Amino acid sequence: MEHEQPPPAAPRRRGRRTTALIAAALVLGALAGTVTGYAIQYGRTPTPLPPLAQQKLDTPKAQPPNDATTVKSVNANRWHKTDGDLAAFLIDAPPGAKVEADGYDTLDSFATGFEGPERVFRDLIFVGFRRAASRSWAQGDVRVEVHLAQYSDYKGADSFGHWRPGPSDGDGAAVPGIPAAAGRLWVRSTSPVSQAYAVARRGDIVMYVLYHDDRGREIAQGDFAQMVKRQWERL
């Protein structure tokens, strides 16, 4: 009886190798074509881009803050000059005066200028106190303090723009050149110390001006009002 010959095995290994070689050839071919394309493109002279249809783009002008300004409405076109160095907007001390303080105030040092500083400290945080700068000087028996406080928005400034020396001082007097709702002043020419105080608001900044005469001499309200107006116009 003759033995049957087994069927030949299928050339699986050779088929896989052929498939791998074909795949490798395709990859090498694509890579070679890519390299050749980059080489050709590299040797060409750069093609200039077509000109813009509009050569000069119009950018909206910066707008100062107003009654509707809030932290959420701040954008690139709302930048205002007072966003720079706040201390640069303080009025200068008169010639011959001795400058006693000049620069920025911390929150706690600024709060000590009010009655009940601990309560004022908390209130300042609540309304969005941002920063403060001050300048004070002495000239003989007269001492002057000028403070600028900036808040995060107009509403915060409005909250601290109505501070007065005390309930018994009344509503004060208007400052010529400043809207009545934006600024007031108080003058107390009494012995032994005469004092004048003013508060005014412009945008998100509140200014406070204090005038002391240690000899109790009468303070000219008109002269003090001019000082307050000069500071307000600097903002």
Short mmCIF file of C-alpha atoms in Angstrom, two decimals:
data_model
loop_
_atom_site.label_atom_id
_atom_site.label_comp_id
_atom_site.label_asym_id
_atom_site.label_seq_id
_atom_site.Cartn_x
_atom_site.Cartn_y
_atom_site.Cartn_z
CA MET A 1 0.00 0.00 0.00
CA GLU A 2 1.38 3.27 -1.07
CA HIS A 3 1.70 6.03 1.54
CA GLU A 4 -0.13 9.24 0.70
CA GLN A 5 2.10 12.31 0.47
CA PRO A 6 1.05 15.16 2.79
CA PRO A 7 -0.05 18.37 1.01
CA PRO A 8 2.61 21.09 0.79
CA ALA A 9 2.50 23.72 3.56
CA ALA A 10 1.27 27.16 2.59
CA PRO A 11 4.08 29.72 2.34
CA ARG A 12 2.79 31.88 5.22
CA ARG A 13 6.15 33.25 6.32
CA ARG A 14 7.13 34.27 2.81
CA GLY A 15 3.79 35.98 2.26
CA ARG A 16 4.13 37.99 5.46
CA ARG A 17 7.65 39.01 4.52
CA THR A 18 6.51 40.10 1.07
CA THR A 19 3.71 42.14 2.60
CA ALA A 20 6.14 43.76 5.04
CA LEU A 21 8.56 44.58 2.21
CA ILE A 22 5.77 46.15 0.15
CA ALA A 23 4.62 48.22 3.13
CA ALA A 24 8.19 49.35 3.83
CA ALA A 25 8.63 50.30 0.17
CA LEU A 26 5.48 52.40 0.27
CA VAL A 27 6.63 54.24 3.39
CA LEU A 28 10.10 54.87 1.96
CA GLY A 29 8.59 56.07 -1.28
CA ALA A 30 6.29 58.52 0.50
CA LEU A 31 9.16 59.74 2.69
CA ALA A 32 11.41 60.23 -0.31
CA GLY A 33 8.71 62.18 -2.11
CA THR A 34 8.17 64.39 0.94
CA VAL A 35 11.90 65.11 1.30
CA THR A 36 12.19 65.88 -2.40
CA GLY A 37 9.22 68.26 -2.17
CA TYR A 38 10.72 70.13 0.77
CA ALA A 39 14.08 70.37 -1.05
CA ILE A 40 12.44 71.82 -4.16
CA GLN A 41 10.36 74.27 -2.11
CA TYR A 42 13.39 75.34 -0.10
CA GLY A 43 15.24 76.34 -3.27
CA ARG A 44 12.45 78.51 -4.61
CA THR A 45 12.23 82.27 -4.08
CA PRO A 46 9.62 83.11 -1.39
CA THR A 47 6.33 84.27 -2.83
CA PRO A 48 5.19 87.53 -1.19
CA LEU A 49 1.75 87.50 0.44
CA PRO A 50 -0.97 89.57 -1.20
CA PRO A 51 -1.54 92.99 0.42
CA LEU A 52 -4.30 93.43 2.98
CA ALA A 53 -7.53 94.79 1.67
CA GLN A 54 -7.47 97.36 4.50
CA GLN A 55 -3.98 98.76 5.09
CA LYS A 56 -4.81 100.63 8.32
CA LEU A 57 -7.11 99.05 10.84
CA ASP A 58 -9.22 101.40 12.93
CA THR A 59 -8.90 100.77 16.67
CA PRO A 60 -11.51 102.22 19.02
CA LYS A 61 -10.15 105.01 21.20
CA ALA A 62 -9.67 104.37 24.91
CA GLN A 63 -12.68 105.41 26.94
CA PRO A 64 -12.48 106.71 30.54
CA PRO A 65 -14.56 105.01 33.26
CA ASN A 66 -18.05 106.31 33.94
CA ASP A 67 -21.13 105.52 36.01
CA ALA A 68 -21.65 102.23 34.16
CA THR A 69 -18.07 101.00 34.53
CA THR A 70 -17.57 97.80 36.54
CA VAL A 71 -14.83 95.23 36.90
CA LYS A 72 -16.60 92.99 34.37
CA SER A 73 -16.79 95.74 31.77
CA VAL A 74 -13.06 96.45 31.77
CA ASN A 75 -11.45 95.71 28.43
CA ALA A 76 -8.51 96.76 26.29
CA ASN A 77 -10.28 99.89 25.06
CA ARG A 78 -11.20 101.16 28.51
CA TRP A 79 -7.65 101.96 29.70
CA HIS A 80 -7.48 105.28 31.50
CA LYS A 81 -4.52 107.46 32.41
CA THR A 82 -5.07 106.88 36.14
CA ASP A 83 -4.32 103.19 35.63
CA GLY A 84 -0.66 104.23 35.59
CA ASP A 85 1.32 105.70 38.49
CA LEU A 86 -1.31 107.03 40.91
CA ALA A 87 1.24 109.04 42.91
CA ALA A 88 2.07 111.05 39.79
CA PHE A 89 -1.35 112.71 40.00
CA LEU A 90 -0.80 114.27 43.42
CA ILE A 91 -0.39 118.05 43.44
CA ASP A 92 3.07 119.35 44.25
CA ALA A 93 4.01 120.84 47.59
CA PRO A 94 4.54 124.61 47.46
CA PRO A 95 8.11 125.99 47.24
CA GLY A 96 9.84 126.04 50.61
CA ALA A 97 7.53 123.45 52.19
CA LYS A 98 8.94 120.42 53.96
CA VAL A 99 7.59 117.20 52.45
CA GLU A 100 6.86 114.74 55.26
CA ALA A 101 5.30 111.85 53.33
CA ASP A 102 5.25 111.02 49.65
CA GLY A 103 4.24 107.78 47.93
CA TYR A 104 1.87 104.89 48.30
CA ASP A 105 -0.14 103.99 51.42
CA THR A 106 -0.97 100.53 52.66
CA LEU A 107 -4.59 99.68 53.32
CA ASP A 108 -4.20 99.73 57.11
CA SER A 109 -2.31 103.04 57.17
CA PHE A 110 -4.93 104.63 54.93
CA ALA A 111 -7.75 103.38 57.17
CA THR A 112 -6.18 105.01 60.25
CA GLY A 113 -7.03 108.40 58.78
CA PHE A 114 -10.71 107.80 59.52
CA GLU A 115 -12.64 107.53 62.75
CA GLY A 116 -13.10 103.87 63.66
CA PRO A 117 -10.20 102.55 61.56
CA GLU A 118 -11.03 98.88 62.20
CA ARG A 119 -14.53 99.31 60.77
CA VAL A 120 -13.23 101.42 57.90
CA PHE A 121 -10.62 98.76 57.14
CA ARG A 122 -13.36 96.16 56.67
CA ASP A 123 -15.50 98.55 54.66
CA LEU A 124 -12.62 99.36 52.31
CA ILE A 125 -12.11 95.68 51.55
CA PHE A 126 -15.83 95.20 50.99
CA VAL A 127 -16.17 98.04 48.45
CA GLY A 128 -13.07 96.98 46.47
CA PHE A 129 -10.25 99.22 47.70
CA ARG A 130 -7.43 99.01 45.15
CA ARG A 131 -4.61 101.34 46.21
CA ALA A 132 -3.86 104.74 47.75
CA ALA A 133 -1.17 107.39 47.39
CA SER A 134 -0.52 110.44 49.54
CA ARG A 135 1.63 113.53 49.86
CA SER A 136 1.87 115.71 52.96
CA TRP A 137 3.95 118.75 53.78
CA ALA A 138 4.50 121.34 56.47
CA GLN A 139 5.07 125.04 56.04
CA GLY A 140 5.45 126.90 59.30
CA ASP A 141 2.39 126.14 61.45
CA VAL A 142 0.42 124.82 58.49
CA ARG A 143 0.25 121.15 57.57
CA VAL A 144 -1.45 119.77 54.46
CA GLU A 145 -2.32 116.17 53.59
CA VAL A 146 -3.51 115.02 50.17
CA HIS A 147 -4.70 111.45 49.69
CA LEU A 148 -5.86 109.66 46.54
CA ALA A 149 -7.71 106.36 46.94
CA GLN A 150 -8.53 104.24 43.91
CA TYR A 151 -11.20 101.55 43.92
CA SER A 152 -11.96 98.60 41.66
CA ASP A 153 -14.91 100.37 40.09
CA TYR A 154 -17.02 103.49 40.20
CA LYS A 155 -19.43 102.12 42.78
CA GLY A 156 -16.67 101.55 45.32
CA ALA A 157 -15.45 105.10 44.87
CA ASP A 158 -18.98 106.41 45.24
CA SER A 159 -19.28 104.65 48.61
CA PHE A 160 -16.27 106.50 50.01
CA GLY A 161 -16.83 109.73 48.11
CA HIS A 162 -19.25 111.16 50.67
CA TRP A 163 -17.20 110.95 53.88
CA ARG A 164 -17.50 114.03 56.05
CA PRO A 165 -15.59 115.09 59.19
CA GLY A 166 -18.55 114.49 61.51
CA PRO A 167 -22.36 114.58 61.73
CA SER A 168 -22.29 118.06 63.31
CA ASP A 169 -20.45 119.61 60.36
CA GLY A 170 -23.45 119.51 58.06
CA ASP A 171 -23.33 119.12 54.31
CA GLY A 172 -20.36 121.43 53.81
CA ALA A 173 -19.91 123.81 50.88
CA ALA A 174 -19.59 123.31 47.16
CA VAL A 175 -16.20 123.62 45.48
CA PRO A 176 -16.26 126.03 42.50
CA GLY A 177 -15.51 124.10 39.34
CA ILE A 178 -16.49 120.71 40.81
CA PRO A 179 -20.03 119.32 40.44
CA ALA A 180 -21.90 119.57 43.74
CA ALA A 181 -22.55 115.83 43.76
CA ALA A 182 -18.86 115.07 43.22
CA GLY A 183 -17.15 117.16 45.89
CA ARG A 184 -17.68 119.14 49.11
CA LEU A 185 -15.51 120.99 51.60
CA TRP A 186 -15.70 121.95 55.28
CA VAL A 187 -13.83 124.75 57.08
CA ARG A 188 -13.58 125.08 60.86
CA SER A 189 -11.62 128.16 61.92
CA THR A 190 -11.59 127.61 65.66
CA SER A 191 -8.97 127.88 68.39
CA PRO A 192 -6.58 126.30 69.14
CA VAL A 193 -6.44 124.49 65.76
CA SER A 194 -8.15 125.51 62.54
CA GLN A 195 -8.98 122.78 60.06
CA ALA A 196 -10.32 122.44 56.55
CA TYR A 197 -11.34 119.21 54.89
CA ALA A 198 -12.47 118.31 51.38
CA VAL A 199 -13.54 115.13 49.65
CA ALA A 200 -14.23 114.72 45.94
CA ARG A 201 -14.72 111.82 43.58
CA ARG A 202 -13.76 111.49 39.92
CA GLY A 203 -14.28 108.16 38.20
CA ASP A 204 -12.92 105.37 40.39
CA ILE A 205 -10.72 107.72 42.49
CA VAL A 206 -11.61 109.60 45.66
CA MET A 207 -9.41 112.48 46.82
CA TYR A 208 -9.15 113.74 50.39
CA VAL A 209 -7.48 117.05 51.26
CA LEU A 210 -6.82 118.09 54.88
CA TYR A 211 -5.51 121.48 56.00
CA HIS A 212 -4.36 122.16 59.59
CA ASP A 213 -3.30 125.47 61.13
CA ASP A 214 -1.81 124.81 64.55
CA ARG A 215 -2.13 128.48 65.52
CA GLY A 216 -5.89 128.54 65.02
CA ARG A 217 -5.88 131.30 62.43
CA GLU A 218 -8.83 131.79 60.14
CA ILE A 219 -8.64 129.70 56.97
CA ALA A 220 -9.56 131.43 53.73
CA GLN A 221 -12.17 129.13 52.23
CA GLY A 222 -11.55 130.44 48.71
CA ASP A 223 -7.83 129.64 48.84
CA PHE A 224 -8.52 126.17 50.18
CA ALA A 225 -11.14 125.60 47.48
CA GLN A 226 -8.59 126.49 44.78
CA MET A 227 -6.18 123.88 46.16
CA VAL A 228 -8.93 121.26 46.09
CA LYS A 229 -9.89 122.21 42.55
CA ARG A 230 -6.28 121.91 41.34
CA GLN A 231 -6.05 118.40 42.73
CA TRP A 232 -9.37 117.41 41.17
CA GLU A 233 -8.26 118.70 37.77
CA ARG A 234 -5.11 116.57 37.92
CA LEU A 235 -7.20 113.39 37.81
#
